[in-house]
GROMACS .gro file of C-alpha atoms in nm:
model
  171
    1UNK     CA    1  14.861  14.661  17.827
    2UNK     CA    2  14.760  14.515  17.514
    3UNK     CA    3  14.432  14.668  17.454
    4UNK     CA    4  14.604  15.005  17.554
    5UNK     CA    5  14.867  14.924  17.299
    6UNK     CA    6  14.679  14.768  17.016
    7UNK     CA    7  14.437  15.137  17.079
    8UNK     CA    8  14.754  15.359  17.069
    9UNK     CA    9  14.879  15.174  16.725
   10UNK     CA   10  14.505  15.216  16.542
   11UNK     CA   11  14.450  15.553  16.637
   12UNK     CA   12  14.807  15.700  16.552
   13UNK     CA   13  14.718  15.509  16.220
   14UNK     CA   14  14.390  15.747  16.225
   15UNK     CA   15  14.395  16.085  16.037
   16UNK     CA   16  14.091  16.312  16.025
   17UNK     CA   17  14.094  16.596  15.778
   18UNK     CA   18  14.493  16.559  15.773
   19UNK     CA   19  14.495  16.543  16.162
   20UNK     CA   20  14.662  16.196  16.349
   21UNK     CA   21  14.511  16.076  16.603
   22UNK     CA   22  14.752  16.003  16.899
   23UNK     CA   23  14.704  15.812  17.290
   24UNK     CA   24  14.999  15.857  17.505
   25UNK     CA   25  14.998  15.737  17.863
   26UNK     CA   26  15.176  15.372  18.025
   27UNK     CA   27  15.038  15.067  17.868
   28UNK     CA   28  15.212  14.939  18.197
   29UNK     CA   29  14.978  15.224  18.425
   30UNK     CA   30  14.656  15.158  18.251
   31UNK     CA   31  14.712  14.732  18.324
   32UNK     CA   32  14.813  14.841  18.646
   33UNK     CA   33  14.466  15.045  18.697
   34UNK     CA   34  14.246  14.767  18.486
   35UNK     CA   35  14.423  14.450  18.708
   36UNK     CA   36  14.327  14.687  19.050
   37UNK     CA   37  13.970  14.724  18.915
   38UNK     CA   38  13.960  14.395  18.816
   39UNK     CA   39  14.075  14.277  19.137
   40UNK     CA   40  13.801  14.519  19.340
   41UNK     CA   41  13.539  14.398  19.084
   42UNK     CA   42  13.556  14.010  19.188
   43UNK     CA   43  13.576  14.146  19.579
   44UNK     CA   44  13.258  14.325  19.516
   45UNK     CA   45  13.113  14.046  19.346
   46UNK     CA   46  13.043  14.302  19.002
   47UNK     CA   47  12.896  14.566  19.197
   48UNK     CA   48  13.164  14.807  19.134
   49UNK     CA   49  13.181  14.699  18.737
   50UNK     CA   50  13.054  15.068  18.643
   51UNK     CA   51  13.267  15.263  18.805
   52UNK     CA   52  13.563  15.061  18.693
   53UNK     CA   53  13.469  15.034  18.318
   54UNK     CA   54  13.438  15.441  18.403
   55UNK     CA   55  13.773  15.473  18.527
   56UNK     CA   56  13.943  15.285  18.299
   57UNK     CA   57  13.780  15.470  17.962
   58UNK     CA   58  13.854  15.779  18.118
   59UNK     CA   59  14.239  15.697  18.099
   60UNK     CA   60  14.215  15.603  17.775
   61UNK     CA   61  14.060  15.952  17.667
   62UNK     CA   62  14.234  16.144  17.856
   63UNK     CA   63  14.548  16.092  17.730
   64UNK     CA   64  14.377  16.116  17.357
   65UNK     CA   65  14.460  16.392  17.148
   66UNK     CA   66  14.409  16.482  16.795
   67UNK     CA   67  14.663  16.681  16.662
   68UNK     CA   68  14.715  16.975  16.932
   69UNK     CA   69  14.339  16.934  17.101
   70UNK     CA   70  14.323  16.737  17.383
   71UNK     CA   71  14.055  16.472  17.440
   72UNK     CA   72  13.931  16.493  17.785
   73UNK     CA   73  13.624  16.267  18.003
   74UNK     CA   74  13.420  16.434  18.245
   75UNK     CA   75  13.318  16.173  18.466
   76UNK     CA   76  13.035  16.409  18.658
   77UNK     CA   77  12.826  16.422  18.371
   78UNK     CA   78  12.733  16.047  18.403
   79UNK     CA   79  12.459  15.846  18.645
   80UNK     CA   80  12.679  15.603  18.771
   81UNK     CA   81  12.385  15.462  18.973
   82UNK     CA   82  12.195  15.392  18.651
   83UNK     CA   83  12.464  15.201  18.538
   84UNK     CA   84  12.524  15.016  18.853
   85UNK     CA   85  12.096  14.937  18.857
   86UNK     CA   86  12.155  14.793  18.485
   87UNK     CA   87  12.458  14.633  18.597
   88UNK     CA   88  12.306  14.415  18.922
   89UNK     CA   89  12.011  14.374  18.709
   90UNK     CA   90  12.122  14.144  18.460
   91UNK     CA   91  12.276  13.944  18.787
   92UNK     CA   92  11.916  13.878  18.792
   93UNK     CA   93  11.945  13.621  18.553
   94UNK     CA   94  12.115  13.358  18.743
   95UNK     CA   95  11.882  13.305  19.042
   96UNK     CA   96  11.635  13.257  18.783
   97UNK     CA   97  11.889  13.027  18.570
   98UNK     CA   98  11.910  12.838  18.946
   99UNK     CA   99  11.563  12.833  19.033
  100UNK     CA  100  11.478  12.723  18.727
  101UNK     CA  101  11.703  12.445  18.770
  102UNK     CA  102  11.667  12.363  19.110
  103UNK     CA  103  11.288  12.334  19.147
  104UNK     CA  104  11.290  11.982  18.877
  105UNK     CA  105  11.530  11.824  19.068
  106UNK     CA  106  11.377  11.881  19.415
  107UNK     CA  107  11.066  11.808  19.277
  108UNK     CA  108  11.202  11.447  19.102
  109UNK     CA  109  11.434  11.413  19.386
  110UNK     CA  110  11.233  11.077  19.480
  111UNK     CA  111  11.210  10.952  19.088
  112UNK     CA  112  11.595  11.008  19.022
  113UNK     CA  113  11.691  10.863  19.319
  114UNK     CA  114  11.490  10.550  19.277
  115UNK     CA  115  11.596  10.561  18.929
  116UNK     CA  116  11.250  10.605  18.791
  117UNK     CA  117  11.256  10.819  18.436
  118UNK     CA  118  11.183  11.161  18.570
  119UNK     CA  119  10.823  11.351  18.431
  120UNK     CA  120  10.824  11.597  18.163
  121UNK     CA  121  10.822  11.854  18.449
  122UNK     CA  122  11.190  11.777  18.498
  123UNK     CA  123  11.251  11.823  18.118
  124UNK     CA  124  11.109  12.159  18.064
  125UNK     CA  125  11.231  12.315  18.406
  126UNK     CA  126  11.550  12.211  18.320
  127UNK     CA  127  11.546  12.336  17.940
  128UNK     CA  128  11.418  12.657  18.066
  129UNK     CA  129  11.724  12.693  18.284
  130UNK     CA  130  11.932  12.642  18.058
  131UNK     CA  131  11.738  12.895  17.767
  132UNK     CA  132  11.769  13.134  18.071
  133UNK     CA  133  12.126  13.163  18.082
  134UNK     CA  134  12.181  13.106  17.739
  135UNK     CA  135  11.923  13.412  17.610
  136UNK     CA  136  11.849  13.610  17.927
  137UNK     CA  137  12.192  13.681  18.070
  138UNK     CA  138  12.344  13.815  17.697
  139UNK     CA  139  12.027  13.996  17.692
  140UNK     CA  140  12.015  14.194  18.009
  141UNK     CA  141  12.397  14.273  17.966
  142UNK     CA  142  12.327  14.409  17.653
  143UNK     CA  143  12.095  14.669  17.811
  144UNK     CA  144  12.402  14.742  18.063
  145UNK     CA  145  12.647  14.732  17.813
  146UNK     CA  146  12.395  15.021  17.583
  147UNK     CA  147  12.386  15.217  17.889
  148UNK     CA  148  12.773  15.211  17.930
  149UNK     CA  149  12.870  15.314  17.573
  150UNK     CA  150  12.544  15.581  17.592
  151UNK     CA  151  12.724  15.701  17.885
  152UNK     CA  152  13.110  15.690  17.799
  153UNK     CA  153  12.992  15.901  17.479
  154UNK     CA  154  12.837  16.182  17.742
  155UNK     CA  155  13.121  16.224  17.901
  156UNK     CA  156  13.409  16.220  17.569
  157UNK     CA  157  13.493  16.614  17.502
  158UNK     CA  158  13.745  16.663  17.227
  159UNK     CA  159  13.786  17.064  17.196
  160UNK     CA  160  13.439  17.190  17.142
  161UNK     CA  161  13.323  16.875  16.999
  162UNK     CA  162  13.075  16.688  17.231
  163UNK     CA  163  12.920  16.323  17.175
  164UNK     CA  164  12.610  16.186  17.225
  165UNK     CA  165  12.503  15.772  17.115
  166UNK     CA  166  12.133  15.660  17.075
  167UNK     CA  167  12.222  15.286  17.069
  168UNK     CA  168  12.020  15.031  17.242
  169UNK     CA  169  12.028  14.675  17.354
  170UNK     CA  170  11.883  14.544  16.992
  171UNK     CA  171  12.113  14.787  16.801
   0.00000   0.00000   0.00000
């Protein structure tokens, strides 16, 4: 409710060539419809991420209007299964997070438990795990996160205007 809110406030603040912005809508409809998706999002286990980040920036600008014109978000003109590819593929980077720290300790499983210092094998497996989820994961969500904004722009219509966004993971 208060991202819907804090949204409404900014862009009735927002004038364009003498025109006001304005979002109307529930603040209390659009948390109901982001706590549902959130809600099916942790039961699919981020699979349905996508379609809910869809959904929920579709309310938004479809209850946007500047001045008398009417903001409006065609949701056919976007590959959801793109998104959804991007999406599971930056879940990619936590099997490698775990293998990368699961093959040192199997492998020094004898050494640790004896109490032995463990080899330098140990060391960089483990760093590597940890570089993994520290510069991998932000990295391939950035790719999904690019896609998503490429994509809510494709769908925004306000009037006759249409959108379109270049950015990429390193912009």
């Amino acid at each position: 409710a208060a991202i819907f809110m804090a949204l409404r406030y900014r862009l009735s603040r927002t004038t364009w060539r003498g025109i006001r912005g304005y979002v109307g809508g529930s603040p209390i409809e659009y948390a109901n419809l982001a706590f549902k998706r959130l809600l099916l999002n942790a039961i699919s286990l981020g699979f349905l991420i996508p379609h809910s980040d869809i959904i929920k920036h579709a309310y938004i600008v479809n209850h946007t209007s500047f001045g008398n014109v009417k903001a409006e978000f065609q949701k056919e003109s976007i590959n959801v299964s793109q998104l959804v590819k991007l999406n599971l593929f930056s879940y990619l980077a936590f099997p490698i997070a775990g293998v990368c720290f699961a093959v040192p300790v199997i492998a020094e499983s004898s050494y640790l438990a004896a109490g032995e210092e463990p080899s330098l094998s140990f060391y960089v497996f483990t760093i590597s795990g940890v570089l993994s989820l520290a510069f991998l994961l932000p990295i391939m969500r950035l790719r999904y996160r690019a896609a998503m904004m490429r994509a809510k722009m494709a769908g925004m219509r306000v009037g006759d205007l249409r959108f379109k966004s270049n950015v990429t993971a390193w912009d």
